[in-house]
Each structure stands twice: as C-alpha cells, then as structure tokens.
CSV table of C-alpha atoms in Angstrom, one decimal:
chain,number,residue,atom,x,y,z
A,1,MET,CA,157.7,51.7,-32.4
A,2,ASP,CA,161.4,50.9,-32.2
A,3,ASN,CA,163.1,50.9,-29.4
A,4,ILE,CA,163.6,54.2,-28.1
A,5,LEU,CA,166.2,56.0,-25.9
A,6,ILE,CA,165.7,59.7,-23.9
A,7,SER,CA,169.2,61.0,-23.8
A,8,SER,CA,169.9,63.7,-21.4
A,9,ALA,CA,166.5,64.9,-19.8
A,10,GLN,CA,164.9,66.3,-16.6
A,11,LEU,CA,163.0,64.4,-15.3
A,12,ILE,CA,159.9,66.0,-13.1
A,13,LEU,CA,157.1,64.6,-12.0
A,14,PRO,CA,156.0,65.1,-8.0
A,15,GLY,CA,157.0,61.8,-6.5
A,16,HIS,CA,159.3,60.6,-8.8
A,17,PRO,CA,162.3,59.2,-7.0
A,18,GLN,CA,164.0,60.9,-9.7
A,19,ASN,CA,162.6,64.0,-10.0
A,20,GLY,CA,164.4,67.1,-11.3
A,21,LYS,CA,166.8,65.2,-12.0
A,22,ILE,CA,168.4,65.3,-15.8
A,23,VAL,CA,168.3,61.3,-16.4
A,24,ASP,CA,167.7,59.2,-19.4
A,25,ILE,CA,166.0,57.2,-20.2
A,26,LEU,CA,165.6,53.7,-22.3
A,27,ILE,CA,161.9,52.4,-23.8
A,28,GLU,CA,161.7,48.6,-24.3
A,29,LYS,CA,158.5,47.3,-26.3
A,30,GLY,CA,156.2,50.2,-25.4
A,31,CYS,CA,157.3,50.1,-21.2
A,32,ILE,CA,160.1,52.0,-19.5
A,33,SER,CA,163.1,49.5,-19.0
A,34,ARG,CA,165.7,51.8,-17.7
A,35,ILE,CA,167.2,55.2,-16.0
A,36,ALA,CA,170.4,56.2,-15.1
A,37,PRO,CA,172.1,58.3,-15.8
A,38,ASN,CA,173.9,57.3,-18.7
A,39,ILE,CA,172.1,54.4,-20.3
A,40,LYS,CA,174.7,53.4,-23.4
A,41,PRO,CA,173.0,51.6,-25.8
A,42,THR,CA,173.8,47.7,-26.2
A,43,THR,CA,172.4,47.7,-29.5
A,44,LYS,CA,171.8,49.3,-33.0
A,45,LYS,CA,168.6,48.9,-33.3
A,46,LEU,CA,167.8,51.8,-31.4
A,47,HIS,CA,165.7,55.1,-32.0
A,48,ILE,CA,167.8,57.6,-29.4
A,49,VAL,CA,166.4,60.8,-28.9
A,50,ASP,CA,169.0,64.2,-27.5
A,51,GLY,CA,166.5,65.8,-24.5
A,52,LYS,CA,169.1,67.4,-23.6
A,53,GLY,CA,167.7,70.9,-22.4
A,54,ALA,CA,163.8,69.4,-22.5
A,55,VAL,CA,161.7,68.0,-19.7
A,56,VAL,CA,160.0,64.9,-19.8
A,57,SER,CA,156.8,63.6,-17.5
A,58,ALA,CA,153.9,61.6,-17.3
A,59,GLY,CA,151.7,62.8,-20.8
A,60,PHE,CA,149.3,65.3,-20.5
A,61,PHE,CA,145.7,65.5,-20.0
A,62,ASP,CA,143.5,67.8,-21.5
A,63,LEU,CA,139.9,68.2,-19.7
A,64,HIS,CA,137.9,70.0,-21.9
A,65,ALA,CA,138.5,69.5,-25.8
A,66,ASN,CA,136.2,69.6,-28.8
A,67,PHE,CA,136.1,66.8,-31.2
A,68,GLY,CA,133.3,67.1,-34.5
A,69,GLU,CA,132.2,63.4,-34.4
A,70,PRO,CA,129.3,62.0,-34.3
A,71,GLY,CA,128.3,65.1,-36.9
A,72,LEU,CA,130.8,67.7,-36.8
A,73,GLU,CA,133.5,65.5,-39.0
A,74,THR,CA,134.4,68.8,-40.9
A,75,LYS,CA,135.3,70.2,-38.4
A,76,GLU,CA,137.2,67.4,-36.5
A,77,ASP,CA,137.0,63.9,-36.9
A,78,ILE,CA,138.6,61.3,-34.1
A,79,THR,CA,141.4,60.8,-35.9
A,80,THR,CA,142.9,64.0,-36.6
A,81,GLY,CA,141.9,65.3,-33.1
A,82,ILE,CA,144.0,62.4,-31.9
A,83,ALA,CA,147.4,63.9,-34.5
A,84,ALA,CA,147.0,67.3,-32.8
A,85,ALA,CA,146.3,66.4,-29.3
A,86,ALA,CA,150.0,63.9,-29.8
A,87,ALA,CA,151.2,67.0,-31.7
A,88,GLY,CA,150.6,69.3,-28.4
A,89,GLY,CA,151.8,66.4,-26.1
A,90,TYR,CA,148.7,64.4,-24.4
A,91,THR,CA,148.3,60.9,-24.2
A,92,GLY,CA,144.8,61.8,-22.7
A,93,VAL,CA,141.9,64.2,-23.5
A,94,ALA,CA,138.4,64.2,-22.4
A,95,VAL,CA,136.1,65.1,-25.2
A,96,TYR,CA,133.0,67.5,-24.7
A,97,PRO,CA,129.0,66.5,-26.7
A,98,ASN,CA,129.5,69.3,-28.6
A,99,THR,CA,128.3,67.5,-31.9
A,100,ASN,CA,125.3,66.5,-33.4
A,101,PRO,CA,123.7,63.9,-32.5
A,102,PRO,CA,125.5,64.9,-28.5
A,103,ILE,CA,126.9,61.9,-26.6
A,104,HIS,CA,123.6,61.9,-24.8
A,105,SER,CA,123.2,58.0,-24.1
A,106,ARG,CA,124.8,55.3,-24.4
A,107,SER,CA,125.5,54.7,-27.7
A,108,GLU,CA,127.2,57.6,-29.1
A,109,VAL,CA,129.1,56.7,-26.0
A,110,ALA,CA,130.7,53.5,-27.5
A,111,LEU,CA,130.7,54.9,-30.3
A,112,VAL,CA,133.2,57.4,-29.6
A,113,VAL,CA,135.6,55.1,-27.1
A,114,ASN,CA,135.1,52.2,-29.9
A,115,THR,CA,136.1,54.4,-32.9
A,116,ALA,CA,139.8,55.5,-29.7
A,117,LYS,CA,140.3,52.8,-29.0
A,118,GLY,CA,143.9,51.6,-30.2
A,119,ASN,CA,145.3,54.8,-30.1
A,120,ILE,CA,147.8,56.5,-28.6
A,121,VAL,CA,145.7,59.2,-27.2
A,122,ASP,CA,142.6,57.6,-24.6
A,123,VAL,CA,140.2,59.7,-25.2
A,124,TYR,CA,137.7,59.8,-22.7
A,125,PRO,CA,133.5,61.0,-24.1
A,126,VAL,CA,131.9,63.8,-21.5
A,127,GLY,CA,128.0,62.6,-21.7
A,128,THR,CA,125.8,65.5,-21.3
A,129,ILE,CA,123.4,66.5,-18.3
A,130,SER,CA,120.1,66.7,-20.7
A,131,LYS,CA,119.0,64.9,-23.3
A,132,LYS,CA,119.8,67.1,-26.2
A,133,ARG,CA,121.4,69.4,-24.3
A,134,GLU,CA,117.9,71.0,-24.5
A,135,GLY,CA,117.9,72.0,-20.7
A,136,LYS,CA,114.2,70.4,-19.5
A,137,GLU,CA,115.0,66.6,-19.4
A,138,LEU,CA,118.1,65.0,-17.8
A,139,ALA,CA,119.7,62.2,-19.9
A,140,GLU,CA,120.9,59.0,-18.7
A,141,LEU,CA,123.5,59.5,-17.2
A,142,TYR,CA,124.4,56.5,-15.0
A,143,ASP,CA,124.1,54.7,-18.1
A,144,MET,CA,127.0,56.3,-20.4
A,145,GLN,CA,129.0,56.3,-17.0
A,146,LYS,CA,129.2,52.6,-17.6
A,147,ALA,CA,129.0,53.1,-21.6
A,148,GLY,CA,133.2,54.6,-20.2
A,149,ALA,CA,131.6,58.9,-20.7
A,150,ILE,CA,134.4,60.3,-17.2
A,151,ALA,CA,131.8,63.0,-16.7
A,152,PHE,CA,128.8,65.5,-17.6
A,153,SER,CA,128.4,68.2,-18.4
A,154,ASP,CA,126.2,70.2,-21.8
A,155,GLY,CA,129.1,71.9,-23.3
A,156,ASN,CA,128.4,75.1,-24.3
A,157,GLN,CA,125.3,75.7,-23.4
A,158,ALA,CA,125.5,75.7,-19.9
A,159,VAL,CA,122.1,74.3,-18.4
A,160,GLN,CA,119.9,77.3,-17.0
A,161,GLN,CA,118.1,75.4,-15.0
A,162,ALA,CA,118.4,75.4,-11.0
A,163,GLY,CA,116.1,71.9,-10.7
A,164,LEU,CA,117.2,70.2,-13.4
A,165,MET,CA,121.2,71.2,-12.5
A,166,GLY,CA,120.6,70.1,-9.2
A,167,ARG,CA,119.1,67.5,-10.0
A,168,ALA,CA,122.0,66.0,-12.0
A,169,LEU,CA,124.5,66.6,-8.6
A,170,LEU,CA,122.3,64.7,-6.0
A,171,TYR,CA,122.3,61.9,-9.1
A,172,ALA,CA,125.5,61.5,-10.2
A,173,LYS,CA,126.1,62.3,-6.3
A,174,GLY,CA,124.7,58.3,-6.0
A,175,PHE,CA,127.2,56.7,-8.4
A,176,GLU,CA,130.2,58.3,-8.3
A,177,GLY,CA,129.7,61.4,-11.1
A,178,LEU,CA,131.4,64.6,-12.3
A,179,VAL,CA,129.6,66.6,-13.3
A,180,ILE,CA,131.2,69.6,-15.0
A,181,SER,CA,129.5,72.7,-15.6
A,182,PHE,CA,130.1,75.8,-17.8
A,183,ALA,CA,128.6,78.3,-15.6
A,184,GLU,CA,126.7,81.5,-18.2
A,185,ASP,CA,123.9,82.9,-17.7
A,186,GLU,CA,122.3,83.4,-20.8
A,187,THR,CA,119.3,86.1,-19.2
A,188,VAL,CA,122.2,87.8,-18.6
A,189,ALA,CA,125.1,87.5,-21.4
A,190,GLY,CA,122.4,87.1,-24.5
A,191,GLY,CA,123.9,88.0,-27.6
A,192,HIS,CA,127.3,89.6,-26.7
A,193,GLN,CA,130.1,89.7,-29.3
A,194,MET,CA,132.8,90.2,-26.5
A,195,ASN,CA,133.7,90.9,-23.2
A,196,GLU,CA,131.4,94.1,-21.5
A,197,GLY,CA,134.3,96.6,-20.6
A,198,GLN,CA,135.4,99.8,-21.7
A,199,MET,CA,136.5,97.9,-24.5
A,200,SER,CA,133.8,96.7,-25.8
A,201,THR,CA,131.8,100.4,-25.3
A,202,TYR,CA,135.3,102.1,-27.4
A,203,LEU,CA,133.7,99.8,-30.8
A,204,GLY,CA,130.1,99.6,-30.4
A,205,MET,CA,129.3,95.8,-29.5
A,206,LYS,CA,127.3,94.1,-27.0
A,207,GLY,CA,129.6,92.8,-24.0
A,208,LYS,CA,128.8,90.1,-22.2
A,209,PRO,CA,129.8,91.0,-17.7
A,210,ASN,CA,131.3,89.5,-15.5
A,211,LEU,CA,128.2,88.7,-14.2
A,212,ALA,CA,126.9,86.5,-16.8
A,213,GLU,CA,130.2,83.5,-15.1
A,214,SER,CA,129.8,84.5,-11.6
A,215,LEU,CA,126.3,84.2,-11.0
A,216,MET,CA,126.3,81.4,-12.5
A,217,VAL,CA,129.3,80.2,-10.4
A,218,SER,CA,127.5,81.1,-7.6
A,219,ARG,CA,124.5,79.3,-8.1
A,220,ASP,CA,125.8,76.5,-8.7
A,221,LEU,CA,128.5,76.5,-5.2
A,222,PHE,CA,124.7,76.9,-3.6
A,223,LEU,CA,123.5,73.7,-5.3
A,224,ALA,CA,127.0,71.6,-4.6
A,225,GLU,CA,127.5,72.2,-1.0
A,226,TYR,CA,122.9,72.1,-1.3
A,227,ASN,CA,123.1,68.5,-2.3
A,228,ASP,CA,126.5,67.9,-0.7
A,229,ALA,CA,127.6,67.1,-3.6
A,230,ARG,CA,130.2,66.9,-6.1
A,231,VAL,CA,131.0,69.9,-9.6
A,232,HIS,CA,133.5,70.8,-11.9
A,233,PHE,CA,133.4,75.0,-13.4
A,234,THR,CA,135.0,74.9,-17.0
A,235,CYS,CA,136.4,77.3,-18.9
A,236,ILE,CA,136.3,80.0,-15.7
A,237,SER,CA,137.0,83.3,-17.0
A,238,THR,CA,136.4,85.9,-14.6
A,239,ALA,CA,138.0,87.6,-11.1
A,240,GLU,CA,134.8,86.9,-9.5
A,241,SER,CA,134.2,83.4,-10.1
A,242,VAL,CA,138.3,82.7,-8.5
A,243,ASP,CA,136.7,84.8,-5.8
A,244,LEU,CA,134.0,82.2,-5.4
A,245,ILE,CA,135.9,79.2,-5.8
A,246,LYS,CA,138.1,80.4,-3.3
A,247,LYS,CA,136.3,81.2,-0.6
A,248,ALA,CA,133.2,77.4,-1.7
A,249,LYS,CA,137.5,75.3,-1.2
A,250,ALA,CA,138.1,77.4,2.6
A,251,LYS,CA,134.8,76.0,3.3
A,252,GLY,CA,135.1,72.8,2.9
A,253,LEU,CA,132.5,72.4,-0.5
A,254,LYS,CA,133.2,69.4,-3.4
A,255,VAL,CA,134.8,71.8,-6.1
A,256,THR,CA,137.1,72.4,-8.2
A,257,CYS,CA,137.8,73.5,-11.7
A,258,ASP,CA,139.6,74.6,-14.7
A,259,VAL,CA,140.7,77.7,-16.9
A,260,ALA,CA,141.2,78.1,-20.8
A,261,ALA,CA,145.1,78.7,-21.7
A,262,HIS,CA,144.4,81.5,-24.1
A,263,ASN,CA,142.8,83.0,-21.6
A,264,LEU,CA,146.0,83.7,-19.8
A,265,VAL,CA,147.5,85.1,-22.5
A,266,TYR,CA,144.5,87.0,-24.5
A,267,THR,CA,142.7,90.4,-23.3
A,268,ASP,CA,139.6,91.8,-24.6
A,269,GLU,CA,142.1,94.3,-26.8
A,270,GLU,CA,143.2,92.2,-29.6
A,271,VAL,CA,139.4,91.6,-30.2
A,272,VAL,CA,140.2,95.9,-31.8
A,273,GLY,CA,141.3,94.1,-35.1
A,274,PHE,CA,138.2,92.1,-35.1
A,275,ASP,CA,139.8,89.2,-35.8
A,276,SER,CA,138.0,86.8,-35.2
A,277,ASN,CA,140.1,84.1,-34.1
A,278,PHE,CA,140.1,86.0,-31.0
A,279,LYS,CA,136.1,84.8,-30.4
A,280,VAL,CA,135.8,82.6,-27.8
A,281,ASN,CA,133.2,82.0,-25.2
A,282,PRO,CA,133.8,82.8,-22.4
A,283,PRO,CA,135.3,85.4,-24.2
A,284,LEU,CA,138.7,87.4,-23.6
A,285,ARG,CA,138.1,89.2,-19.7
A,286,THR,CA,140.6,91.7,-18.8
A,287,LYS,CA,145.0,92.3,-18.1
A,288,LYS,CA,143.1,92.4,-14.8
A,289,ASP,CA,140.8,89.1,-14.4
A,290,ILE,CA,144.0,87.6,-16.3
A,291,LYS,CA,146.0,87.9,-13.2
A,292,VAL,CA,144.0,86.9,-11.1
A,293,LEU,CA,143.2,83.9,-12.5
A,294,LEU,CA,147.1,83.6,-13.0
A,295,LYS,CA,147.1,84.1,-8.7
A,296,GLY,CA,144.8,81.2,-8.5
A,297,LEU,CA,146.6,79.7,-9.5
A,298,LYS,CA,149.5,80.1,-8.3
A,299,GLU,CA,147.8,79.6,-4.8
A,300,GLY,CA,145.7,76.7,-6.1
A,301,THR,CA,142.3,77.8,-6.5
A,302,ILE,CA,142.2,76.9,-10.0
A,303,ASP,CA,143.6,73.5,-10.5
A,304,ALA,CA,144.2,72.4,-13.9
A,305,VAL,CA,143.9,74.8,-17.3
A,306,VAL,CA,142.8,72.8,-20.4
A,307,SER,CA,143.1,73.6,-24.4
A,308,GLN,CA,139.0,74.3,-24.3
A,309,HIS,CA,139.8,73.2,-29.0
A,310,THR,CA,137.1,74.1,-30.9
A,311,PRO,CA,137.5,73.6,-34.5
A,312,HIS,CA,135.5,74.9,-37.3
A,313,GLU,CA,136.1,75.3,-41.2
A,314,VAL,CA,137.1,78.0,-42.7
A,315,GLU,CA,133.5,79.8,-43.5
A,316,TYR,CA,131.9,79.9,-39.6
A,317,LYS,CA,136.0,81.4,-38.9
A,318,ASN,CA,136.6,83.8,-42.1
A,319,VAL,CA,133.0,86.7,-42.1
A,320,GLU,CA,132.1,89.2,-39.5
A,321,PHE,CA,133.3,89.6,-36.6
A,322,HIS,CA,129.3,89.6,-35.7
A,323,ILE,CA,127.9,86.5,-37.2
A,324,ALA,CA,131.5,84.1,-36.6
A,325,GLN,CA,131.3,81.0,-33.9
A,326,GLU,CA,133.0,80.5,-31.1
A,327,GLY,CA,135.7,78.9,-30.4
A,328,ILE,CA,139.3,78.7,-31.3
A,329,VAL,CA,142.2,75.2,-32.5
A,330,GLY,CA,143.8,74.9,-28.9
A,331,LEU,CA,145.9,71.4,-28.6
A,332,GLN,CA,148.9,72.5,-30.0
A,333,THR,CA,149.6,75.2,-28.2
A,334,THR,CA,148.6,75.2,-24.7
A,335,LEU,CA,151.9,74.3,-23.8
A,336,PRO,CA,153.4,77.9,-25.5
A,337,PHE,CA,150.7,79.6,-24.0
A,338,LEU,CA,151.5,78.8,-20.4
A,339,ILE,CA,155.4,79.5,-21.6
A,340,ARG,CA,154.0,83.1,-22.1
A,341,ALA,CA,151.6,84.1,-19.1
A,342,GLY,CA,155.0,83.2,-17.0
A,343,LEU,CA,154.7,78.9,-15.6
A,344,THR,CA,157.6,76.9,-14.5
A,345,PRO,CA,158.2,73.2,-16.2
A,346,GLU,CA,157.1,73.4,-12.1
A,347,ASP,CA,153.6,74.7,-12.9
A,348,ILE,CA,153.0,73.1,-16.6
A,349,ILE,CA,153.2,69.1,-15.0
A,350,ARG,CA,150.4,70.4,-12.4
A,351,TYR,CA,147.4,72.0,-14.0
A,352,LEU,CA,148.5,69.8,-17.2
A,353,VAL,CA,150.1,66.0,-16.4
A,354,VAL,CA,149.1,65.6,-12.9
A,355,GLN,CA,145.6,67.7,-11.2
A,356,PRO,CA,143.3,67.5,-14.4
A,357,ARG,CA,143.9,63.2,-13.9
A,358,GLN,CA,142.7,63.9,-10.2
A,359,VAL,CA,140.6,65.9,-10.9
A,360,VAL,CA,138.5,63.2,-12.5
A,361,GLY,CA,140.6,59.8,-10.5
A,362,LYS,CA,142.3,58.7,-12.7
A,363,ASP,CA,146.0,57.8,-12.5
A,364,ILE,CA,148.5,58.8,-13.0
A,365,PRO,CA,151.2,57.4,-15.6
A,366,THR,CA,154.1,56.3,-12.7
A,367,LEU,CA,157.2,56.8,-15.3
A,368,GLU,CA,158.9,53.6,-13.2
A,369,GLU,CA,160.6,51.2,-14.4
A,370,GLY,CA,159.1,47.9,-16.1
A,371,SER,CA,155.7,50.6,-16.3
A,372,GLU,CA,153.9,51.1,-19.7
A,373,ALA,CA,155.9,54.0,-21.0
A,374,ASN,CA,153.3,57.1,-21.1
A,375,LEU,CA,155.3,59.9,-21.3
A,376,VAL,CA,155.7,63.3,-23.1
A,377,LEU,CA,159.0,65.7,-23.3
A,378,PHE,CA,158.7,69.4,-24.5
A,379,ASP,CA,161.2,71.8,-24.7
A,380,MET,CA,160.8,75.4,-22.5
A,381,HIS,CA,162.3,77.5,-25.3
A,382,ALA,CA,162.5,75.5,-28.8
A,383,LYS,CA,160.9,78.3,-31.9
A,384,TRP,CA,158.4,76.1,-34.2
A,385,ARG,CA,155.1,77.9,-36.0
A,386,LEU,CA,151.8,76.7,-36.3
A,387,THR,CA,151.8,76.3,-40.5
A,388,ALA,CA,149.3,75.0,-42.7
A,389,ALA,CA,152.9,72.1,-42.8
A,390,THR,CA,152.5,71.8,-38.5
A,391,ASN,CA,149.5,71.5,-37.8
A,392,LYS,CA,147.4,68.3,-37.3
A,393,SER,CA,144.3,69.4,-36.9
A,394,LYS,CA,141.7,69.4,-39.7
A,395,SER,CA,140.7,73.5,-38.6
A,396,GLU,CA,142.6,76.2,-39.2
A,397,ASN,CA,140.7,79.1,-36.5
A,398,SER,CA,144.2,79.7,-33.8
A,399,PRO,CA,144.9,83.8,-33.6
A,400,VAL,CA,148.8,82.1,-33.6
A,401,PHE,CA,148.2,80.7,-36.9
A,402,GLY,CA,151.9,81.6,-39.0
A,403,GLN,CA,153.4,82.9,-36.2
A,404,GLU,CA,156.7,81.8,-34.7
A,405,LEU,CA,155.4,80.2,-30.7
A,406,ILE,CA,158.1,79.6,-27.5
A,407,GLY,CA,157.2,75.9,-26.2
A,408,LYS,CA,157.3,72.9,-28.3
A,409,VAL,CA,156.8,69.6,-28.3
A,410,LYS,CA,159.3,67.1,-29.6
A,411,LEU,CA,157.7,63.8,-28.4
A,412,VAL,CA,154.8,61.8,-27.0
A,413,ILE,CA,154.7,58.0,-26.5
A,414,ASN,CA,152.0,56.1,-25.2
A,415,HIS,CA,150.3,52.5,-25.9
A,416,SER,CA,153.6,51.7,-27.5
A,417,GLN,CA,153.5,54.3,-29.9
A,418,LEU,CA,155.3,57.3,-30.4
A,419,VAL,CA,154.9,60.5,-32.5
A,420,GLU,CA,157.6,62.6,-32.7
A,421,ASN,CA,158.0,66.7,-33.7
A,422,LYS,CA,160.6,67.1,-36.4
C-alpha cells in the first residue's frame, strides 16, 4: 500500500483529542504518522484522498453477517464476503454459523480463521450453541472459543429448549463467553411469510406475530437473570422486545442487543408487491415498531446496528414469495439505510464502530499517531448505485439493487491494505 494522505475530513471518534475537528491524516507504511489541520506533502509518492465533506473514523464492525463458507460457497465465500464488507466500510465482521456444516467445532472455527487471515477485514466466527444447530446437545463452546470463536449462536435457528439455553448461558459464563439469542418461538411463528397484522390479512398470507419474538426475549431474559449470565439478542424487531430489554437493563441484567439496518427503514407494507427481496427474518414490521426501535437506539436500549448480510443464489429468491428464502445482502447498504433512517454521523459511529466492539470485548481502534491505521472514510451525502459493477457480493438479493443510494463509503484501510470505492 502506498503512503496516503486523507485531507480535510471530519474526524469523529468519542474520546479522541481531535473529535469533531477537520483534519488531515497521513498514513505511512500502514500506520498513522501524523494528524494535523494542514499537512503539506513532502514526497511525490503519496496517494492523496480528498476528504472534504466526509467523515473519518475507526472502521465499522458488524456483529451479524452470513458468509457461505464452509459448504455454501455459491452464496458467498470468505473472499467475496470480505470484499463486500470492505466496500461497506467494515474492518471487522462476526460471521454466523448458518453454513453446511455449521461452525460447531474447533475445526470449522479454525477453517474460517485461517482462510480469512491476513485480509483487510478481520473475520470472527460465531460458533453454534448446539451441535449441528439441532437444539438438542450443547456444542463444545470452550474449545471453539480457544480456536477463535467470538461468541455462540445457533444462527437463524432459535434454541427452542429452555433447558439447553440455560445450560449454555451458565457454561459460557464460566469462561466469559457470550451467548447470542435469535429470539423466535417456532410454535408461535411457524409457517409465517411476513409480519402478522393488517397487511398480512389484506394479502391473505400467514403472519408471524410480535409475540413470537417477545416470548423468546422474555424467556431468555429470565434464564440470564437466573444464571447471572450475559446474553445478547440479535436482530430484535418489535416494540415489545425493546420494552422488555429496557426494563431488564434497568434491573441490572447483563443484556445487550442489536437491530438489523433494514428493520429501521422498511415496513410490512413493502410486501404488497410480493418482491421476495423484502422477505427477511425477523420480518419487516410496522411503522410503530420502527419508531420504538429508533427510540431504543437513541435511549441506549439497543447497542448496535447489524447488516444481517444473508446472500442467496438467484434460484432461491427469484421465485414466488411464499417459497423464497429469507434475507438480503446488507454489508454495502447498512450506511445508506442508517442515513435514510435519520441517524447522524455521531450515531453511526456509536452503533457501527464503538458499541459493537464493546459487546464482544474487542479494542476500538484509537486513530492516534503511531497506531496501525484501521479506519473508514465515508460521505453522508454522496450518491451511488448498487449495481452489478459496484456489488462485491456473489449474490444480488437486495431490495435496493439498481437504485440510487445516499451515503457512500469512500475508503477503508486496515492491516496496511486499502480498498477505495471510486
């Protein structure tokens, strides 16, 4: 990587001595050598990036993404997943075990860690809670953590057995592991196609009620309290879940949670056109739910925003809505979605940079002189399109494919590597 000068960018990072100021940042040999209001180039061998009107901060960190490797590489492999993540502003990604085989032993964890090693994006595998994600027998959590697993979840298959979930929380507590709950009671949610409400009734489709999520949130909060253990809820989508977690935090429970970016901007009304790219799990909810989710972010109930990047081949999406697979590719569109939702640059740094790393105990890049450069430069107002040319994922299942988006990542730097979006 050439030496780089980022000029006239607004640095936003809580606690940084230059927070909020317009600065130049000189990066030499992969490290930040100088931060000052005006740095004059001293050599011709310098790649200058105009940061005027843009924000520079530590690289984004995603707590929930799906790559296909191992076993489902036709959806996404680690290489293409990293490319999509870097294009979206991420320098760290937690990948879920929705693979075949699942990431349910140290072998799969080691495969992901070793395959991703040395790339611009740090990839952290999330191991399963149960063997084969079957929800019957506890997986080897400690072995997986020693091999590099950052947390434990059964991915998009919620743990239905309360006893198993309770044992997982208690066991992980012994080695400071983090158990992640995907809150869905299958006996209530079974056979759903979308959110249960006026729109599902109008369309004559089976709906998943908010109760399916809030029941499981309530259960796992009780289990976490009983075992005095940490729990993290991923992709909460309902007003009831926000209320339950808010009360749990007020009681002093060790609970954190995140929300998917698309659940902050789209409602179940989008499904009226039967576009399968709006079929996600948890489903798109109502305007009331979105309002409460955004309030939950502002108040600190919700800790982070995730991409829930879920790639699928065209044959799994370009079909009738009721048989289409759930999920969208989200790594490159999280920033535009958050801007559309009305978040400020400070909010974005809080929910994509600082608090996601705090949830999993990772150090926040300092952006200090002498430190390794781990940063993102993004423009809140720049326009671009997600097209076959700009899309870095293997898959194209996005509701905004081909549309003009506001909010563009200009570059990412990490591990002496640069990705720049032209």
